[in-house]
XYZ file of C-alpha atoms in Angstrom:
556
model
C 59.238 57.748 -18.490
C 57.801 57.584 -14.955
C 54.397 58.315 -16.447
C 54.711 55.555 -18.997
C 55.724 53.046 -16.236
C 52.725 54.142 -14.055
C 50.391 53.674 -17.039
C 51.729 50.211 -17.670
C 51.357 49.378 -13.947
C 47.795 50.657 -13.949
C 47.016 48.581 -17.002
C 48.404 45.504 -15.313
C 46.366 46.240 -12.153
C 43.312 46.777 -14.389
C 43.727 43.367 -15.950
C 44.225 41.812 -12.546
C 41.037 43.522 -11.266
C 39.184 42.320 -14.324
C 40.328 38.780 -13.779
C 39.311 38.977 -10.109
C 35.908 40.430 -11.157
C 35.414 37.559 -13.454
C 36.446 35.074 -10.834
C 34.111 36.656 -8.323
C 31.260 36.627 -10.854
C 31.889 32.993 -11.558
C 31.944 32.250 -7.887
C 28.679 34.113 -7.430
C 27.138 32.221 -10.338
C 28.207 28.921 -8.832
C 26.881 29.971 -5.438
C 23.525 31.031 -7.016
C 23.360 27.541 -8.607
C 24.265 25.922 -5.273
C 21.524 27.976 -3.520
C 19.018 27.200 -6.190
C 19.657 23.495 -5.808
C 19.597 23.662 -1.979
C 16.230 25.461 -2.302
C 14.895 22.728 -4.548
C 16.058 20.120 -2.052
C 14.531 22.126 0.783
C 11.261 22.419 -1.033
C 11.234 18.677 -1.543
C 11.592 17.975 2.153
C 9.062 20.691 3.099
C 6.605 18.970 0.768
C 7.354 15.585 2.295
C 6.733 16.947 5.824
C 4.089 19.608 5.373
C 2.703 19.111 1.858
C -0.322 16.980 0.800
C 0.196 13.174 0.570
C -1.287 13.023 -2.890
C 0.775 14.058 -5.816
C -0.912 16.437 -8.221
C 0.257 18.843 -10.914
C -0.049 22.496 -9.803
C -3.256 24.138 -11.092
C -1.236 27.017 -12.560
C 0.108 24.518 -15.101
C -3.244 23.720 -16.734
C -3.516 23.238 -20.385
C -5.706 26.290 -20.817
C -3.036 28.640 -19.610
C -0.130 26.899 -21.429
C 1.460 28.484 -24.473
C 3.487 25.300 -24.987
C 3.573 24.330 -28.669
C 3.365 20.766 -29.759
C 6.328 19.153 -31.545
C 3.903 17.227 -33.841
C 0.771 19.291 -34.322
C -0.520 22.872 -34.119
C -3.115 24.144 -31.582
C -6.120 23.326 -33.823
C -4.920 19.742 -34.348
C -4.113 19.475 -30.636
C -7.652 20.600 -29.860
C -8.958 18.136 -32.304
C -6.990 15.324 -30.654
C -8.413 16.177 -27.268
C -11.906 16.161 -28.654
C -11.292 12.704 -30.212
C -10.292 11.497 -26.767
C -13.437 12.871 -25.140
C -15.575 11.383 -28.013
C -13.896 7.927 -27.648
C -14.552 7.709 -23.931
C -17.945 9.586 -23.547
C -19.800 6.253 -23.064
C -17.507 5.121 -20.199
C -19.256 4.661 -16.857
C -17.186 5.896 -13.960
C -17.221 3.630 -10.999
C -17.960 5.423 -7.659
C -15.955 3.851 -4.840
C -18.396 4.710 -2.125
C -19.031 2.542 0.928
C -22.670 1.864 1.592
C -23.734 3.045 5.037
C -27.167 2.647 6.659
C -28.984 5.280 8.710
C -27.296 4.207 11.914
C -23.892 4.771 10.423
C -23.104 1.141 10.119
C -21.204 -0.141 7.030
C -23.406 -2.575 5.270
C -20.519 -4.938 4.608
C -19.957 -5.149 8.396
C -23.521 -5.773 9.456
C -22.809 -9.441 10.068
C -20.549 -8.450 12.993
C -23.296 -6.657 14.892
C -25.839 -7.995 17.451
C -29.244 -6.595 16.869
C -31.597 -5.962 19.787
C -35.074 -4.476 19.921
C -36.411 -2.106 22.580
C -40.189 -1.758 22.643
C -42.001 0.826 24.715
C -45.636 0.104 25.458
C -48.437 1.799 27.255
C -49.870 0.568 30.565
C -52.211 -2.359 30.070
C -54.937 -0.654 32.143
C -54.681 2.618 30.215
C -57.853 3.668 28.378
C -58.868 6.213 25.727
C -58.369 9.749 27.056
C -61.416 10.950 25.110
C -64.186 8.297 25.676
C -62.534 6.000 28.243
C -62.809 3.067 25.714
C -60.487 0.044 25.633
C -57.270 0.358 23.537
C -56.195 -2.226 21.040
C -52.675 -2.449 19.532
C -52.745 -1.694 15.779
C -49.023 -1.169 14.892
C -45.613 -0.003 15.847
C -43.108 2.489 14.397
C -39.280 2.482 14.251
C -38.404 5.831 15.863
C -34.483 5.647 15.832
C -31.485 3.392 16.080
C -28.460 3.727 18.379
C -25.177 1.873 18.577
C -24.109 0.605 21.994
C -20.469 -0.096 22.888
C -19.638 -3.202 24.877
C -16.152 -3.094 26.380
C -13.803 -5.944 25.659
C -13.470 -8.668 28.370
C -11.228 -11.674 28.944
C -12.350 -15.163 30.056
C -10.211 -17.985 31.391
C -11.006 -21.362 29.814
C -9.893 -24.434 31.839
C -9.486 -27.541 29.554
C -10.120 -30.911 31.303
C -9.584 -34.234 29.671
C -11.924 -37.052 30.888
C -10.476 -40.427 31.371
C -12.521 -43.696 31.212
C -11.585 -47.129 32.457
C -12.870 -50.384 30.948
C -14.804 -52.383 33.539
C -13.950 -55.681 31.923
C -10.198 -55.387 31.380
C -8.179 -56.412 34.337
C -10.675 -59.000 35.631
C -9.929 -62.632 35.923
C -12.510 -63.603 33.313
C -11.195 -60.885 30.929
C -8.962 -61.648 28.003
C -6.889 -58.607 29.043
C -5.368 -59.054 32.539
C -4.341 -55.294 32.550
C -6.513 -52.343 33.302
C -7.318 -50.276 30.185
C -7.964 -46.533 30.161
C -9.367 -44.337 27.407
C -8.845 -40.599 27.309
C -11.023 -38.117 25.506
C -9.590 -36.495 22.339
C -8.668 -32.830 22.806
C -7.482 -30.191 20.236
C -3.889 -29.537 20.029
C -2.771 -26.292 21.840
C -1.686 -23.321 19.746
C 1.678 -23.242 21.560
C 2.866 -25.913 24.113
C 3.050 -24.808 27.695
C 1.372 -21.423 26.987
C -1.967 -20.011 27.856
C -2.301 -18.150 24.502
C -5.475 -18.864 22.529
C -6.243 -18.239 18.866
C -8.522 -15.265 19.789
C -5.926 -13.709 22.129
C -3.104 -14.029 19.546
C -5.464 -12.689 16.704
C -6.219 -9.641 18.768
C -2.514 -8.919 19.407
C -1.815 -9.284 15.685
C -4.827 -7.151 14.822
C -3.716 -4.400 17.087
C -0.068 -4.242 16.009
C -0.226 -4.996 12.348
C -3.587 -3.460 11.464
C -4.086 -0.727 13.998
C -0.350 0.105 14.372
C -0.313 -0.306 18.170
C 3.249 -1.445 19.216
C 3.607 -4.101 21.940
C 4.669 -1.729 24.628
C 1.294 0.071 24.284
C -0.501 -3.154 24.188
C 1.100 -4.158 27.370
C -0.809 -1.335 29.085
C -4.043 -2.208 27.212
C -3.908 -5.838 28.390
C -3.049 -4.783 31.942
C -6.153 -2.602 32.072
C -8.194 -5.616 31.159
C -6.636 -7.583 33.989
C -3.903 -9.532 32.168
C -0.246 -8.940 32.948
C 1.211 -9.700 29.502
C 4.851 -8.496 28.974
C 5.748 -7.237 25.543
C 8.538 -9.818 25.380
C 6.031 -12.630 25.733
C 3.847 -11.136 23.028
C 6.811 -10.850 20.641
C 7.835 -14.388 21.307
C 4.269 -15.620 20.625
C 4.205 -13.703 17.313
C 7.647 -15.117 16.235
C 6.630 -18.704 17.017
C 3.239 -18.466 15.404
C 4.999 -17.177 12.265
C 7.497 -19.931 12.278
C 5.116 -22.809 12.990
C 1.913 -21.812 11.134
C 1.817 -18.473 9.218
C 5.054 -18.404 7.237
C 4.145 -21.455 5.205
C 0.917 -19.723 4.246
C 2.744 -16.513 3.186
C 5.309 -18.644 1.209
C 2.437 -20.516 -0.611
C 0.712 -17.203 -1.391
C 3.935 -16.000 -3.058
C 4.254 -19.085 -5.242
C 0.635 -19.007 -6.234
C 0.764 -15.293 -7.228
C 3.847 -15.858 -9.333
C 2.354 -18.957 -10.989
C -1.195 -17.618 -11.633
C -0.699 -13.827 -12.182
C -0.050 -12.409 -15.558
C 1.023 -9.068 -14.006
C 2.498 -8.040 -10.640
C 4.005 -4.917 -9.043
C 7.079 -4.890 -6.909
C 8.616 -2.238 -4.559
C 10.829 -2.096 -1.467
C 11.007 0.000 1.628
C 13.399 0.355 4.568
C 13.293 -1.378 7.895
C 15.821 -1.239 10.848
C 16.897 -4.612 12.289
C 19.040 -4.154 15.431
C 20.654 -7.562 15.774
C 21.484 -8.499 12.124
C 24.721 -10.441 12.328
C 27.804 -8.500 11.345
C 25.958 -5.157 10.858
C 25.444 -2.088 12.893
C 21.999 -1.573 14.468
C 21.445 1.582 12.396
C 22.111 -0.058 9.060
C 19.254 -0.048 6.620
C 17.663 -3.419 5.891
C 14.755 -3.807 3.469
C 11.190 -5.085 3.199
C 10.430 -6.190 -0.405
C 6.768 -6.141 -1.401
C 5.058 -7.904 -4.358
C 1.467 -7.066 -5.182
C -0.736 -9.061 -7.630
C -2.248 -7.141 -10.609
C -5.519 -5.237 -10.043
C -7.589 -7.518 -12.378
C -6.072 -10.928 -11.341
C -8.239 -13.641 -9.746
C -5.756 -14.473 -7.028
C -5.078 -11.187 -5.378
C -2.525 -10.964 -2.580
C 0.358 -8.989 -1.207
C 3.660 -10.577 -0.203
C 6.231 -8.917 2.174
C 9.664 -10.423 2.426
C 12.499 -9.287 4.673
C 16.122 -8.959 3.368
C 19.190 -7.343 4.930
C 20.189 -6.012 1.475
C 18.759 -4.355 -1.649
C 20.789 -6.480 -3.984
C 19.678 -7.656 -7.374
C 19.730 -11.183 -6.051
C 16.736 -10.434 -3.826
C 14.925 -8.951 -6.766
C 15.479 -12.178 -8.638
C 14.272 -14.100 -5.594
C 10.990 -12.095 -5.328
C 10.285 -12.906 -9.065
C 11.860 -16.390 -9.180
C 10.838 -18.294 -12.376
C 8.246 -15.516 -13.214
C 7.456 -15.097 -16.899
C 4.786 -12.437 -16.821
C 4.850 -8.623 -16.590
C 6.249 -6.887 -13.538
C 6.028 -3.130 -12.861
C 8.483 -1.358 -10.619
C 10.235 1.977 -10.001
C 13.598 2.818 -11.621
C 15.789 0.689 -9.338
C 18.463 -0.918 -11.557
C 18.411 -4.170 -9.518
C 15.193 -5.243 -11.254
C 17.095 -5.459 -14.569
C 18.666 -8.631 -13.419
C 15.314 -10.496 -13.461
C 15.394 -12.880 -16.432
C 12.607 -13.730 -18.881
C 9.849 -11.542 -17.403
C 8.807 -8.275 -19.130
C 9.847 -5.216 -17.161
C 7.686 -2.086 -17.204
C 8.250 1.025 -15.025
C 6.182 3.650 -13.181
C 5.560 7.091 -14.648
C 4.577 8.613 -11.241
C 8.283 8.331 -10.211
C 9.327 10.415 -13.306
C 6.462 12.897 -12.547
C 7.722 13.206 -8.998
C 11.267 14.034 -10.166
C 9.876 16.700 -12.477
C 7.777 18.240 -9.657
C 10.926 18.381 -7.363
C 12.891 20.156 -10.085
C 10.490 23.067 -10.523
C 11.819 26.181 -8.666
C 9.453 28.283 -6.563
C 9.089 32.056 -6.440
C 9.085 34.227 -3.348
C 5.448 33.239 -2.672
C 6.257 29.577 -2.807
C 4.469 29.229 -6.128
C 5.937 27.261 -9.059
C 7.737 29.433 -11.570
C 6.250 29.171 -15.100
C 8.249 28.706 -18.312
C 10.885 26.355 -16.893
C 11.999 23.269 -18.784
C 10.724 21.056 -15.972
C 7.228 22.655 -16.248
C 7.295 21.859 -19.956
C 8.017 18.198 -19.394
C 5.496 18.012 -16.635
C 2.718 19.124 -18.901
C 3.307 16.266 -21.223
C 3.256 13.762 -18.335
C 0.121 15.342 -17.032
C -1.566 14.691 -20.472
C -0.506 11.053 -20.313
C -2.230 10.654 -16.927
C -5.388 12.533 -18.110
C -5.744 10.158 -21.097
C -5.118 7.122 -18.886
C -7.800 8.188 -16.435
C -10.318 8.313 -19.217
C -9.353 4.845 -20.444
C -9.344 3.269 -17.033
C -12.635 1.315 -17.444
C -11.969 0.014 -20.926
C -11.084 -3.641 -21.773
C -7.397 -4.218 -22.184
C -7.419 -4.583 -25.908
C -9.423 -1.413 -26.467
C -7.348 0.472 -24.003
C -4.164 -0.499 -25.978
C -5.688 0.717 -29.141
C -6.542 4.097 -27.652
C -3.094 4.390 -26.058
C -1.452 3.965 -29.361
C -3.755 6.519 -30.918
C -3.567 9.155 -28.204
C -0.678 8.410 -25.746
C 1.996 7.328 -28.139
C 2.339 10.774 -29.732
C 2.765 12.335 -26.372
C 5.367 9.778 -25.392
C 7.314 10.717 -28.490
C 6.914 14.365 -27.569
C 8.482 13.531 -24.137
C 11.464 11.922 -25.775
C 11.807 14.951 -28.132
C 11.601 17.292 -25.143
C 14.348 15.293 -23.379
C 16.501 15.486 -26.440
C 16.075 19.267 -26.763
C 16.528 19.944 -23.063
C 19.602 17.799 -22.754
C 21.462 19.937 -25.297
C 21.209 22.979 -23.098
C 23.510 23.872 -20.239
C 21.604 22.749 -17.077
C 22.520 23.873 -13.557
C 19.278 22.470 -11.894
C 20.581 19.226 -10.344
C 16.989 17.932 -9.821
C 16.221 18.425 -13.470
C 19.456 16.576 -14.390
C 18.171 13.665 -12.334
C 14.816 13.702 -14.097
C 16.574 13.828 -17.564
C 18.883 11.000 -16.575
C 15.847 8.974 -15.460
C 13.965 9.268 -18.748
C 17.173 8.585 -20.674
C 17.908 5.344 -18.830
C 14.304 4.135 -18.298
C 12.565 5.249 -21.510
C 12.204 1.652 -22.855
C 10.587 0.315 -19.621
C 8.426 3.441 -19.369
C 7.142 2.894 -22.873
C 6.060 -0.683 -22.325
C 2.513 0.455 -21.501
C 2.137 1.258 -25.155
C 2.701 -2.464 -26.003
C 0.205 -4.019 -23.567
C -3.149 -2.687 -22.343
C -2.815 -4.575 -19.006
C 0.223 -2.553 -17.946
C -0.687 0.336 -15.537
C 0.918 3.677 -15.656
C 1.978 3.563 -12.008
C 2.888 1.258 -9.131
C 0.239 2.832 -6.920
C -1.230 -0.548 -5.895
C 1.939 -1.841 -4.234
C 2.720 1.643 -2.822
C -0.676 1.761 -1.072
C -0.002 -1.649 0.454
C 3.377 -0.294 1.776
C 1.830 2.823 3.232
C 0.386 1.101 6.424
C 3.773 -0.561 7.112
C 5.531 2.800 6.728
C 3.106 4.582 9.028
C 3.243 1.888 11.738
C 7.065 1.899 11.526
C 6.988 5.372 13.047
C 5.457 3.823 16.161
C 7.425 0.594 16.682
C 10.551 2.008 15.092
C 12.551 -1.196 14.415
C 12.628 -4.986 14.542
C 14.906 -6.149 17.299
C 16.010 -9.442 15.651
C 15.922 -10.967 12.176
C 13.148 -13.373 13.441
C 11.077 -10.327 14.461
C 11.661 -8.768 10.901
C 10.514 -12.018 9.294
C 7.489 -12.049 11.544
C 6.674 -8.519 10.489
C 6.863 -9.551 6.846
C 4.562 -12.501 7.271
C 1.989 -10.529 9.320
C 1.766 -7.637 6.956
C 1.415 -10.094 4.010
C -1.657 -11.615 5.684
C -3.091 -8.282 6.864
C -2.813 -6.594 3.446
C -3.989 -9.703 1.499
C -6.997 -10.063 3.745
C -7.929 -6.429 3.115
C -7.857 -6.657 -0.718
C -9.869 -9.886 -0.518
C -12.511 -8.305 1.715
C -11.941 -10.624 4.634
C -12.701 -9.858 8.283
C -9.056 -9.681 9.393
C -9.498 -10.615 13.094
C -11.727 -13.659 12.207
C -9.387 -14.697 9.345
C -6.376 -14.757 11.670
C -8.344 -16.437 14.422
C -9.578 -19.062 11.907
C -5.966 -19.795 10.743
C -4.659 -20.076 14.226
C -7.537 -22.363 15.243
C -7.384 -24.728 12.213
C -3.713 -24.853 11.337
C -2.442 -26.394 14.626
C -4.876 -29.286 14.099
C -3.277 -30.278 10.723
C -0.986 -33.255 10.759
C 1.461 -31.329 8.561
C 0.888 -27.546 8.670
C 3.397 -27.101 5.814
C 1.505 -29.339 3.407
C 0.836 -27.162 0.354
C -2.326 -28.902 -0.818
C -3.916 -28.575 2.606
C -2.771 -25.042 2.944
C -4.412 -23.923 -0.331
C -7.823 -23.813 1.332
C -6.544 -21.249 3.888
C -5.216 -18.736 1.372
C -7.085 -15.361 1.447
C -8.702 -15.859 -1.986
C -9.763 -19.424 -1.301
C -13.395 -20.241 -1.800
C -13.117 -22.817 0.962
C -12.983 -20.094 3.624
C -16.048 -20.183 5.891
C -18.858 -17.655 5.544
C -18.082 -15.945 8.905
C -14.678 -14.954 7.457
C -15.776 -13.919 4.003
C -19.621 -13.461 4.307
C -21.200 -11.269 1.596
C -22.906 -7.964 2.376
C -26.053 -9.075 0.442
C -26.718 -11.975 2.868
C -26.456 -9.815 6.009
C -28.492 -7.036 4.425
C -31.361 -9.475 4.156
C -31.018 -10.375 7.857
C -31.016 -6.684 8.776
C -34.144 -5.971 6.654
C -35.927 -8.862 8.232
C -35.139 -7.484 11.740
C -36.380 -4.075 10.882
C -39.541 -5.525 9.333
C -40.261 -7.424 12.495
C -40.112 -4.096 14.534
């Protein structure tokens, strides 16, 4: 009997141990999943800090090495499809975005900003031929080299006097006016009352902060070295007032014109810290909303707008009364925008797939994963789109429906197949949820040839703001945040319209104070960055200055 009891006890212990083993195995499995997801998150942050800025599919995922089978065609048909794409685009001319630079290293589109001087070296007038002692006669000259001289910046103080004249007749006994009469000369209005700031000084402060990314505390030292004690608080106050009085109406009109005239725009948002937003902690995230006109639109501009929140109401405000096409990331707040057609960015989906691919011990992507499979389809979409980039919109739409639509359907089939599996990769779950929720908006590019595959245009305009933010860190007040929004709108819009930024800002700050009503929309239209009324020194063409340079060289 004792033996039977011991056997039963051992069997009970065995079952308990088996249960514990299963529990430990399950705990280990869950820990492995947790570790895998933590590694994916770590890899994402490593890439953000140490990786390349440009997103690209790993070379190991090339089509040649892939054994992935198509859902709709075999390898021979797939090869034939790729050959059709190459045949369809073989006559496309690829544009080379290369800046023209002359032998002295000067950009040809900036030649108009240079002063050209000539140095001539001559022989002594008394010098004679070293062979026969005969007289020497000048027969020509040769350009030996060019050099670029740097002239340090300097400040000048301009004292403005107003002359006063007295009528010699008024006030006399024989005059019809018994009182003395004085006439004062007309003078331009000051940029700011009771301030020594000029248009050129303000333009340089704006140029250095919003284009070069130099915060005001560093500029304070820069101006001190030039001999001007200019506190950062004074510069900040100037920028805020210039925004309020003159530049904000220009930005607001740009916004309305872009929405009224553009058939396609791109929208995105990025974070900004505003310390003194009422009722909020200084560390709370506020947002800078950015709208960029389509690449092929005539009126091309960038509009930054500050908002304390990321609510859908702000998305509706950015696209108020807009009835065209707008392209965004996957943020759900944009779904509240009425009437306009909403398309979304494939680069964001690609980014989620890249983040979900696990790495091996050598930090190389592991082949054969579900994320890799999806990424190959997305890569093919981008390859086709690159080939179609220079086609007219209607022809591009035709090729998209022929070549890209089957791949889009393959991506949906991949999503359906992958979603049926048990997935422990949290990053892959995010990617699958993204394509599930956004597949309609992502597929809009198949319905209109104008719709781009990405929001790269607006993201490129945000990049300078994001880089500069690391230097100046925050906006102290809401007025300062609004000032940032207006300034970056003008800076980025001037850039895409090939304007000389410093001269454009100086021109605005010279002309706008002289207007009777600086907020008058009809008057302000001639100051917008795409306006044909802008003077030549702001928007002079490279061809004109090239002719001047060639004439100078010819005279040498």
